[in-house]
Short mmCIF file of C-alpha atoms in Angstrom, two decimals:
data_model
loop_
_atom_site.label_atom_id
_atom_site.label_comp_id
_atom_site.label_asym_id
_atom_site.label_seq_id
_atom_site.Cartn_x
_atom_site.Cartn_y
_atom_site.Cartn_z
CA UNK A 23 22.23 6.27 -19.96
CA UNK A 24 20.91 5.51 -23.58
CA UNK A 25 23.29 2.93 -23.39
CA UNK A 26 21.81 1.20 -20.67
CA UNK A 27 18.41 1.66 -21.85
CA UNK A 28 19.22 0.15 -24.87
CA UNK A 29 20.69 -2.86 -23.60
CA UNK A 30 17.67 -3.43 -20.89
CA UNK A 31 15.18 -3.28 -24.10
CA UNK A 32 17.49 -6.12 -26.07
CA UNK A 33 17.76 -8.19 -22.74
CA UNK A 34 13.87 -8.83 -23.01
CA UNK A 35 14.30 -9.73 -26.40
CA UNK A 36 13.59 -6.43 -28.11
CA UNK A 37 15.59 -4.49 -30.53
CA UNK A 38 16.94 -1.93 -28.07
CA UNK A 39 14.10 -0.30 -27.78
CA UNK A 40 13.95 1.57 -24.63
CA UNK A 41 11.81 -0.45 -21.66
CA UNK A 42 8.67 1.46 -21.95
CA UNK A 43 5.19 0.04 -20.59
CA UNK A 44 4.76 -0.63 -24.43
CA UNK A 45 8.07 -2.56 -24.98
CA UNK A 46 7.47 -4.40 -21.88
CA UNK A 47 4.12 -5.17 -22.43
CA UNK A 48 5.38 -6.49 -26.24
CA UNK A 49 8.38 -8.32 -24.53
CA UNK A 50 5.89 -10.49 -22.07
CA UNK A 51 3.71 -11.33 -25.37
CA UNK A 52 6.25 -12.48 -27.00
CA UNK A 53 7.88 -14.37 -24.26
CA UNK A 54 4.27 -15.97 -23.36
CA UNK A 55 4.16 -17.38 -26.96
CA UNK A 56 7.36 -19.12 -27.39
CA UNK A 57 6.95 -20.69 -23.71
CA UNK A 58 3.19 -21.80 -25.37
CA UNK A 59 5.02 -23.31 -28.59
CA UNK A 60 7.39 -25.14 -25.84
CA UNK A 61 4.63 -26.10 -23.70
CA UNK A 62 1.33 -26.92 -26.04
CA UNK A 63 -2.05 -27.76 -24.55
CA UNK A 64 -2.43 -31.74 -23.49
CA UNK A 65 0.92 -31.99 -22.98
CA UNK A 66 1.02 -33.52 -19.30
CA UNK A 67 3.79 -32.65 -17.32
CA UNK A 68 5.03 -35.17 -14.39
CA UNK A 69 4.83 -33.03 -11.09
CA UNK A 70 7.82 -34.14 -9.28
CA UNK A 71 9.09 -34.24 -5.23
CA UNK A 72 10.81 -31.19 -5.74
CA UNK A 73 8.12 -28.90 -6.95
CA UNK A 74 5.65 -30.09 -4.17
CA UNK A 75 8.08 -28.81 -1.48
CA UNK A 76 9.14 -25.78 -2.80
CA UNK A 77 5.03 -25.09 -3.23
CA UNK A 78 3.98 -26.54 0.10
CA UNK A 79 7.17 -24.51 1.66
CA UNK A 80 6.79 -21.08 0.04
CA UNK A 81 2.84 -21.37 0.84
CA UNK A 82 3.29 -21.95 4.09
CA UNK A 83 6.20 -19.90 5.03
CA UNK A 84 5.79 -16.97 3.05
CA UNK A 85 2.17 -16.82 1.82
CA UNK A 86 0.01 -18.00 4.43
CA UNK A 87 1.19 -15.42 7.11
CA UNK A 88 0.74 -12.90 4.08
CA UNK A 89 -2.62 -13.20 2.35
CA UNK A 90 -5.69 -13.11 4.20
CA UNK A 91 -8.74 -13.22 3.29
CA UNK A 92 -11.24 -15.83 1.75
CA UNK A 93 -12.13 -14.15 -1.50
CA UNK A 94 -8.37 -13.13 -2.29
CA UNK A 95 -7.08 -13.66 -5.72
CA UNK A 96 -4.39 -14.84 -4.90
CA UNK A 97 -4.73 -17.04 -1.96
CA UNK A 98 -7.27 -18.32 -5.01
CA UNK A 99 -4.51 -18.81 -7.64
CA UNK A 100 -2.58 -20.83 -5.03
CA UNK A 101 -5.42 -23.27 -4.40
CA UNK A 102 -6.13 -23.77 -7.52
CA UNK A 103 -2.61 -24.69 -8.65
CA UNK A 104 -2.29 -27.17 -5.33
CA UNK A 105 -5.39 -28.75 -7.45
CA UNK A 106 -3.85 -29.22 -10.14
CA UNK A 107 -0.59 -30.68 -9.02
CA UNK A 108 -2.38 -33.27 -6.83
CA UNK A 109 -2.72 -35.90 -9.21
CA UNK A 110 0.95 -35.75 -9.99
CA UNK A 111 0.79 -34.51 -13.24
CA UNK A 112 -0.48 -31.16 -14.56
CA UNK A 113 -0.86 -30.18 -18.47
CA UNK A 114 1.33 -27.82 -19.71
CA UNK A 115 -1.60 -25.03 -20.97
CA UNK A 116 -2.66 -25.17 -17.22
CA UNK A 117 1.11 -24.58 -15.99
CA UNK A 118 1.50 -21.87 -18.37
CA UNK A 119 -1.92 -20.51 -17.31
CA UNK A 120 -0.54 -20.41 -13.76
CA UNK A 121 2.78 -19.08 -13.92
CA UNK A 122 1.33 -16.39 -16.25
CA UNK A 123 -1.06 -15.48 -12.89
CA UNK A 124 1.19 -15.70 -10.75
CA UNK A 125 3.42 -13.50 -12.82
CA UNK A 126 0.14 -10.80 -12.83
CA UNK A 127 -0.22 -10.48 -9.27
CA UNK A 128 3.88 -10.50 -8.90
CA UNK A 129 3.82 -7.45 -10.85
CA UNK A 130 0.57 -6.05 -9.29
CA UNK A 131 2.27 -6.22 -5.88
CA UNK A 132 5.59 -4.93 -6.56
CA UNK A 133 4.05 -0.90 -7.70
CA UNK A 134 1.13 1.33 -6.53
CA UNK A 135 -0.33 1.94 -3.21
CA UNK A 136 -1.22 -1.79 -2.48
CA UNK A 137 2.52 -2.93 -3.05
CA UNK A 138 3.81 -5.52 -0.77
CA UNK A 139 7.31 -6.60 -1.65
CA UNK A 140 7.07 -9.78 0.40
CA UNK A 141 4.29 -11.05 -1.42
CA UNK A 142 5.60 -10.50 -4.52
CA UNK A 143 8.86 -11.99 -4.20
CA UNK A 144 7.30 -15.13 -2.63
CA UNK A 145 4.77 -15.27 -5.84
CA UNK A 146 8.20 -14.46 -7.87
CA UNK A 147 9.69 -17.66 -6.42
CA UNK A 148 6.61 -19.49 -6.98
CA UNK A 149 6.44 -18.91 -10.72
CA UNK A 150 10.35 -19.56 -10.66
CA UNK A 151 9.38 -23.45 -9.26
CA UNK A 152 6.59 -23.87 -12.00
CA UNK A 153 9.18 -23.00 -14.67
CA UNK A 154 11.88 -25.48 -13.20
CA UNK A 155 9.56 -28.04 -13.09
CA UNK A 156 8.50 -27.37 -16.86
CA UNK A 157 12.50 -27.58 -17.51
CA UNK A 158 12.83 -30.72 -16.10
CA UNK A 159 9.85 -32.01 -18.41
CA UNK A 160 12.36 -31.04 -21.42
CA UNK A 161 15.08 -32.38 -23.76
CA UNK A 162 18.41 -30.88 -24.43
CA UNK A 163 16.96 -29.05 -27.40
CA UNK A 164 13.73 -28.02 -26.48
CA UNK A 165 15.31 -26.85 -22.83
CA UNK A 166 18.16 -24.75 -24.69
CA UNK A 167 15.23 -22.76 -26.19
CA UNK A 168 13.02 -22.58 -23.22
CA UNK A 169 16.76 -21.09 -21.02
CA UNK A 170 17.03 -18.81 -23.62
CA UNK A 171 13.48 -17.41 -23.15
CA UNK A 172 13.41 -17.75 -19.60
CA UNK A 173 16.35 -15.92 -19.29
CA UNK A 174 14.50 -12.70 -21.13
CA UNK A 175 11.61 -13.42 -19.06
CA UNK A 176 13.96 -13.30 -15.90
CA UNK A 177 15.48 -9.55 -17.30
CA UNK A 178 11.64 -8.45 -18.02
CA UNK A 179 11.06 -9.31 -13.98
CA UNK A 180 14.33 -7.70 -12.61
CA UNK A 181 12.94 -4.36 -14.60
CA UNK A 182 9.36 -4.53 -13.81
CA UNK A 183 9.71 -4.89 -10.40
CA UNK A 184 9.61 -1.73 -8.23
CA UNK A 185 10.82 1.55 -8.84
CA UNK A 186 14.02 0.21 -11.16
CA UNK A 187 12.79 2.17 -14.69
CA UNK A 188 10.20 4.85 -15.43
CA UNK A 189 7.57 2.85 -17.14
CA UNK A 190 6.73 6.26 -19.23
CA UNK A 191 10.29 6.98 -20.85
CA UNK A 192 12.04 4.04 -20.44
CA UNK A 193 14.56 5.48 -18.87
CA UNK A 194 16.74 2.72 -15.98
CA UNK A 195 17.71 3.71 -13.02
CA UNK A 196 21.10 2.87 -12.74
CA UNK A 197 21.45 3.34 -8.99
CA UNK A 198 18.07 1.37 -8.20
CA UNK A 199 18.84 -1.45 -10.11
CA UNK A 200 22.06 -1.84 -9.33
CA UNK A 201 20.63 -1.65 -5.36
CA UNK A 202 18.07 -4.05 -6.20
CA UNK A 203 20.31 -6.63 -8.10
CA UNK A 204 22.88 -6.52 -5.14
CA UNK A 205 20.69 -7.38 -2.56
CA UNK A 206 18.29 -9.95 -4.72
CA UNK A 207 21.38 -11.39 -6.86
CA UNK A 208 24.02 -10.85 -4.64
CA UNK A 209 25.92 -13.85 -6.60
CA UNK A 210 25.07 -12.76 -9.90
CA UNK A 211 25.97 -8.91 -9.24
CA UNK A 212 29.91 -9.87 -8.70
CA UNK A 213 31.94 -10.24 -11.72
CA UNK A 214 32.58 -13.55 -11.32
CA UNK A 215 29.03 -14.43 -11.58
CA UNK A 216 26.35 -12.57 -14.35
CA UNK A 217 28.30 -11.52 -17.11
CA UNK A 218 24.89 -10.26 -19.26
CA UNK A 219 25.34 -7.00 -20.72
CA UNK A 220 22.44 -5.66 -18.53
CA UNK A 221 24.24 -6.63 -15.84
CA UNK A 222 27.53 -5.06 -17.00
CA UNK A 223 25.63 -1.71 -17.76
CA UNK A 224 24.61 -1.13 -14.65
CA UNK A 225 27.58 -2.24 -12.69
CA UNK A 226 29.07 0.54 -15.28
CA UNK A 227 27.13 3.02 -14.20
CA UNK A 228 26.43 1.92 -11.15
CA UNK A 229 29.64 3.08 -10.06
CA UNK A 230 28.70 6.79 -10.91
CA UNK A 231 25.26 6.71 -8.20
CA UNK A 232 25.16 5.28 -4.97
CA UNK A 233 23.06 1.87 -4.91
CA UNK A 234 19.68 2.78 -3.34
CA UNK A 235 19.43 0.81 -0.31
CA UNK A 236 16.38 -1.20 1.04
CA UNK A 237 13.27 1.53 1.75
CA UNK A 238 11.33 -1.18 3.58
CA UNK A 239 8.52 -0.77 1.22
CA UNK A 240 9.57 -1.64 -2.18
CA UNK A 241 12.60 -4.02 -1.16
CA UNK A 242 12.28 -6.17 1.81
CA UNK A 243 12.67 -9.28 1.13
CA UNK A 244 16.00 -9.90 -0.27
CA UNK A 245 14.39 -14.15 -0.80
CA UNK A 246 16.89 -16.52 -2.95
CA UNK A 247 18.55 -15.12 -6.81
CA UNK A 248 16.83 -14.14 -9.21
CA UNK A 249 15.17 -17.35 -11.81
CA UNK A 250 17.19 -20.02 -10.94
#
């Protein structure tokens, strides 16, 4: 187990550290600040075909039938990004500022009494478009660096969302996660596909607990893998 919990705090870039609400909260600073070196203010960023489906199908697929209500922050968030992709271009600080919102009410809708899993996989997926379409705005080198980040940034998601660690101790759940990554990575879970050492952890001791299957509150939208 401290195994595990090591290896979860080095996967979001930390020093194995177990995944407290401290680490974490370190982890998505950190993160946050090399995607900002990547993606300065007054860069502009070309807002391509393929990010104006996946937001105009995820919106009205997933979110519409979902959010209701004028005044709702989120249903706000999502206007306000369709505003700023309409001109075809979108700076990078606003991007950033977007996918960092998105990421907020993600989190804010995966725990607590007001959790809808639903909702935050669909705002999961949403972020996960804004950060292809910043990838695509990249060069080798600058896009090696922004992978690497992106993939701590993907490990800091797959642990914040639900009931997969105790935020207080740091402690994983080995059975959870490994329930969770099986139905929302069900390529990535087989050997052939994520090798990470997170990933090999909890298949490890995975094997010991039985994969907690879908309650219908915290998991019930199984959606597409992970960060693409």
């Amino acid at each position: 187990q401290e195994v595990l919990n090591r290896t979860a705090g080095q996967a979001i870039g930390g020093i194995g550290e177990a995944p407290t609400d401290a680490v974490l909260a370190q982890a998505r600073t950190d993160i946050g600040k090399r995607f900002d070196d990547l993606l300065p203010a007054g860069r502009k960023l070309t807002v391509d075909a393929d990010f104006q489906q996946a937001l105009a199908r995820i919106e009205a697929e997933r979110l519409t039938p979902l959010v209701v209500g004028a005044e709702d922050p989120i249903k706000e968030t999502v206007e306000r990004l369709r505003t700023l992709v309409a001109s075809g271009e979108i700076d990078a600080a606003d991007l950033m500022k977007q996918q960092s919102l998105l990421g907020k009410h993600a989190r804010q809708k995966s725990r607590g009494e007001n959790s809808n899993p639903e909702v935050a996989h669909s705002l999961s997926d949403l972020q996960d478009a804004l950060l292809d379409l910043a990838r695509r705005n990249m060069d080798q080198g600058a896009g090696e660096l922004f992978d690497q980040s992106r993939g701590q940034y993907r490990s800091l998601m797959t642990l914040e969302f639900g009931q997969n660690i105790d935020p207080v101790t740091g402690t994983v759940h080995p059975g959870r996660l490994a329930g969770y990554l099986q139905r929302r990575d069900p390529a990535g879970w087989t050997r052939e596909g994520n090798q990470s050492p997170l990933y090999d952890a909890v298949r490890f001791l995975g094997r010991t607990q039985t994969p907690v299957a879908s309650s219908g509150t915290s998991e019930r939208l199984i959606g597409q893998g992970l960060i693409s």
